[in-house]
Short mmCIF file of C-alpha atoms in Angstrom, two decimals:
data_model
loop_
_atom_site.label_atom_id
_atom_site.label_comp_id
_atom_site.label_asym_id
_atom_site.label_seq_id
_atom_site.Cartn_x
_atom_site.Cartn_y
_atom_site.Cartn_z
CA UNK A 1 74.32 96.58 122.08
CA UNK A 2 78.07 96.72 122.05
CA UNK A 3 79.72 100.01 121.29
CA UNK A 4 83.01 101.86 121.28
CA UNK A 5 83.24 105.66 121.28
CA UNK A 6 86.33 107.65 120.51
CA UNK A 7 86.80 111.14 119.04
CA UNK A 8 86.95 111.32 115.25
CA UNK A 9 89.86 113.72 115.05
CA UNK A 10 92.31 115.52 117.33
CA UNK A 11 95.04 118.07 116.69
CA UNK A 12 98.14 118.58 118.83
CA UNK A 13 101.47 120.35 118.65
CA UNK A 14 104.86 118.73 118.22
CA UNK A 15 106.55 118.22 121.60
CA UNK A 16 103.25 118.40 123.52
CA UNK A 17 101.13 115.71 125.20
CA UNK A 18 97.81 114.38 123.91
CA UNK A 19 95.26 112.06 125.48
CA UNK A 20 92.92 110.03 123.26
CA UNK A 21 89.87 108.76 125.11
CA UNK A 22 87.87 105.63 124.46
CA UNK A 23 84.65 104.50 126.17
CA UNK A 24 83.25 101.04 125.67
CA UNK A 25 80.09 99.04 126.30
CA UNK A 26 80.48 95.32 125.82
CA UNK A 27 78.88 92.06 126.89
CA UNK A 28 81.56 91.01 129.31
CA UNK A 29 85.12 92.26 129.05
CA UNK A 30 88.45 90.59 128.35
CA UNK A 31 90.71 93.52 127.69
CA UNK A 32 91.21 96.72 125.76
CA UNK A 33 93.58 97.18 122.81
CA UNK A 34 95.09 100.20 121.12
CA UNK A 35 96.43 100.08 117.58
CA UNK A 36 98.18 102.72 115.50
CA UNK A 37 97.53 103.01 111.77
CA UNK A 38 99.50 105.35 109.52
CA UNK A 39 97.77 106.33 106.30
CA UNK A 40 98.06 103.54 103.74
CA UNK A 41 99.70 101.17 106.20
CA UNK A 42 98.78 98.23 108.41
CA UNK A 43 97.40 98.81 111.90
CA UNK A 44 100.10 97.96 114.44
CA UNK A 45 99.61 96.86 118.05
CA UNK A 46 100.40 99.45 120.71
CA UNK A 47 99.00 98.20 124.00
CA UNK A 48 96.71 95.83 125.85
CA UNK A 49 95.08 96.49 129.23
CA UNK A 50 92.95 94.06 131.15
CA UNK A 51 93.51 95.32 134.72
CA UNK A 52 92.78 98.80 136.02
CA UNK A 53 95.63 101.22 135.93
CA UNK A 54 98.30 102.75 133.76
CA UNK A 55 100.70 100.81 131.53
CA UNK A 56 103.69 102.77 130.27
CA UNK A 57 105.74 101.98 127.20
CA UNK A 58 108.23 104.71 126.42
CA UNK A 59 106.41 107.82 125.17
CA UNK A 60 103.09 105.97 125.03
CA UNK A 61 100.93 105.01 128.02
CA UNK A 62 97.52 103.37 128.20
CA UNK A 63 95.04 103.57 131.05
CA UNK A 64 92.02 101.45 131.89
CA UNK A 65 89.12 101.85 134.30
CA UNK A 66 86.88 98.78 134.10
CA UNK A 67 84.27 100.20 136.42
CA UNK A 68 83.84 103.24 134.17
CA UNK A 69 84.20 101.43 130.84
CA UNK A 70 86.93 103.89 129.95
CA UNK A 71 90.41 103.89 128.55
CA UNK A 72 92.84 106.45 127.25
CA UNK A 73 96.04 106.49 125.27
CA UNK A 74 98.53 109.12 126.35
CA UNK A 75 101.23 110.24 123.94
CA UNK A 76 104.06 112.35 125.29
CA UNK A 77 106.74 114.41 123.53
CA UNK A 78 104.78 114.26 120.32
CA UNK A 79 106.67 113.83 117.09
CA UNK A 80 105.49 114.41 113.54
CA UNK A 81 105.63 110.66 112.93
CA UNK A 82 102.88 110.21 115.54
CA UNK A 83 100.39 111.60 113.03
CA UNK A 84 98.20 108.56 112.47
CA UNK A 85 94.85 107.05 113.31
CA UNK A 86 94.54 105.37 116.70
CA UNK A 87 92.11 102.47 116.95
CA UNK A 88 90.52 101.37 120.22
CA UNK A 89 89.09 97.84 120.50
CA UNK A 90 87.50 96.01 123.43
CA UNK A 91 87.33 92.25 123.73
CA UNK A 92 83.98 90.92 124.90
CA UNK A 93 83.14 87.77 126.85
CA UNK A 94 83.34 85.68 123.65
CA UNK A 95 86.82 87.06 122.94
CA UNK A 96 85.45 89.00 120.00
CA UNK A 97 86.96 92.40 119.28
CA UNK A 98 84.61 95.39 119.16
CA UNK A 99 86.29 98.23 117.29
CA UNK A 100 85.94 101.97 117.45
CA UNK A 101 85.99 104.04 114.27
CA UNK A 102 89.44 105.39 115.11
CA UNK A 103 90.80 108.79 116.07
CA UNK A 104 92.80 110.67 113.46
CA UNK A 105 95.63 112.54 115.22
CA UNK A 106 97.14 115.48 113.41
CA UNK A 107 100.45 116.84 114.72
CA UNK A 108 101.36 120.41 113.84
CA UNK A 109 104.88 121.87 114.03
CA UNK B 1 109.68 88.06 104.01
CA UNK B 2 108.28 88.58 107.47
CA UNK B 3 104.90 89.61 108.85
CA UNK B 4 101.68 89.59 106.89
CA UNK B 5 101.78 90.27 103.14
CA UNK B 6 98.75 91.20 101.06
CA UNK B 7 98.46 91.33 97.29
CA UNK B 8 97.44 93.21 95.31
CA UNK B 9 97.75 96.50 97.16
CA UNK B 10 95.29 98.17 94.81
CA UNK B 11 92.52 96.64 92.70
CA UNK B 12 89.94 98.23 90.44
CA UNK B 13 87.21 95.99 89.12
CA UNK B 14 83.87 96.17 87.40
CA UNK B 15 80.75 94.71 88.93
CA UNK B 16 80.85 91.67 86.64
CA UNK B 17 84.52 90.82 87.21
CA UNK B 18 85.95 88.01 89.29
CA UNK B 19 89.13 88.69 91.22
CA UNK B 20 90.93 87.39 94.32
CA UNK B 21 92.83 88.96 97.18
CA UNK B 22 95.73 87.05 98.65
CA UNK B 23 97.20 87.08 102.13
CA UNK B 24 100.27 85.28 103.42
CA UNK B 25 101.66 85.22 106.95
CA UNK B 26 105.19 84.21 107.93
CA UNK B 27 104.67 84.31 111.69
CA UNK B 28 103.64 80.75 112.47
CA UNK B 29 100.22 81.93 113.63
CA UNK B 30 97.24 79.56 113.70
CA UNK B 31 94.42 82.03 113.00
CA UNK B 32 93.77 84.31 110.04
CA UNK B 33 91.15 86.99 109.54
CA UNK B 34 89.58 89.17 106.86
CA UNK B 35 88.43 92.66 107.88
CA UNK B 36 86.74 95.41 105.88
CA UNK B 37 87.78 98.97 106.64
CA UNK B 38 85.61 101.82 105.33
CA UNK B 39 86.32 105.49 105.94
CA UNK B 40 85.29 106.70 109.37
CA UNK B 41 83.74 103.36 110.29
CA UNK B 42 84.89 100.64 112.72
CA UNK B 43 86.70 97.65 111.37
CA UNK B 44 84.20 95.00 110.28
CA UNK B 45 85.20 91.39 110.86
CA UNK B 46 84.27 89.29 107.84
CA UNK B 47 85.79 85.84 108.29
CA UNK B 48 87.94 83.96 110.79
CA UNK B 49 89.91 80.79 110.24
CA UNK B 50 91.44 78.83 113.11
CA UNK B 51 93.73 75.97 112.10
CA UNK B 52 92.34 76.25 108.53
CA UNK B 53 88.76 75.83 109.70
CA UNK B 54 86.32 78.68 109.22
CA UNK B 55 84.98 79.59 112.63
CA UNK B 56 83.23 82.84 111.84
CA UNK B 57 81.24 84.33 108.97
CA UNK B 58 79.67 87.58 110.01
CA UNK B 59 76.70 87.56 107.65
CA UNK B 60 78.93 88.44 104.76
CA UNK B 61 77.23 88.42 101.32
CA UNK B 62 77.98 85.40 99.20
CA UNK B 63 79.72 87.53 96.61
CA UNK B 64 82.68 87.32 99.02
CA UNK B 65 84.09 83.81 99.24
CA UNK B 66 87.05 83.01 101.53
CA UNK B 67 89.52 80.19 101.09
CA UNK B 68 92.18 78.99 103.51
CA UNK B 69 94.29 76.22 101.96
CA UNK B 70 96.74 76.11 104.87
CA UNK B 71 97.50 78.06 108.05
CA UNK B 72 99.80 80.48 106.20
CA UNK B 73 97.59 81.48 103.27
CA UNK B 74 94.21 83.13 103.02
CA UNK B 75 92.30 84.24 99.95
CA UNK B 76 89.20 86.35 99.42
CA UNK B 77 87.48 85.60 96.12
CA UNK B 78 85.36 88.40 94.77
CA UNK B 79 82.57 88.23 92.18
CA UNK B 80 79.70 90.44 91.09
CA UNK B 81 80.59 93.08 93.64
CA UNK B 82 78.69 96.29 94.27
CA UNK B 83 80.10 99.84 94.41
CA UNK B 84 79.45 99.89 98.18
CA UNK B 85 81.98 97.08 98.51
CA UNK B 86 84.75 99.56 97.70
CA UNK B 87 86.94 99.65 100.82
CA UNK B 88 90.27 98.64 102.28
CA UNK B 89 90.39 94.88 102.95
CA UNK B 90 92.74 93.96 105.75
CA UNK B 91 94.11 90.54 106.47
CA UNK B 92 95.38 89.71 109.97
CA UNK B 93 96.82 86.75 111.80
CA UNK B 94 97.28 85.78 115.44
CA UNK B 95 97.95 82.97 117.87
CA UNK B 96 94.38 82.04 118.60
CA UNK B 97 93.59 81.38 122.23
CA UNK B 98 90.58 81.85 124.40
CA UNK B 99 92.37 83.72 127.12
CA UNK B 100 94.73 86.58 127.29
CA UNK B 101 95.65 89.12 124.67
CA UNK B 102 94.91 87.92 121.16
CA UNK B 103 97.18 90.39 119.42
CA UNK B 104 96.53 90.76 115.73
CA UNK B 105 99.24 91.36 113.16
CA UNK B 106 97.77 93.09 110.14
CA UNK B 107 98.80 93.31 106.54
CA UNK B 108 98.89 96.68 104.80
CA UNK B 109 95.59 95.95 103.06
CA UNK B 110 94.18 95.72 99.55
CA UNK B 111 92.44 98.89 98.41
CA UNK B 112 89.44 97.78 96.33
CA UNK B 113 87.47 100.04 94.03
CA UNK B 114 84.35 98.68 92.38
CA UNK B 115 83.14 100.64 89.37
#
């Protein structure tokens, strides 16, 4: 079956760095997405990786290893506004998105 | 308005009621989606419309009935729902294509409570 695993909840300190991991098992693979969802708001697109390696966008970076079925989202210089849920989704060979249950990130002062 | 707009934001209904959720996108996208989001569970894709044609129905119970009158509007008609249908219903849109990143733009959702 197809599956996405990511931690349910993580806690980090303002100004620090946090890495949110995601492992996936899909029938074929056409890319890995990360979305951010603040409580009561719409999920918003953060990143898309289809090739191995690290993609950097300001304070946020996303990494992919296709051979390991693994991705992570790295958040640097954490701010209180980064408190949110982070959703990992992999696209299978039929271009269908397989979603994880999301990681709730709590930032403490 | 820009982006994806969903109304109502909150809805409480009894099991015998009939109500509708509305979604509108102002992005010129050609695909629209309904997702169900329950606490601590992955997003569940319910329906997909590409160019107004329904291309996916993920074994959704018939008490949920989608309608897509044009590429900018999407409705979800609800009738005789069950308490377990209480959830956040998210609408999304995208430029549908079979290659490359199919980035979804989501609305803020309609929080449904079935009593």
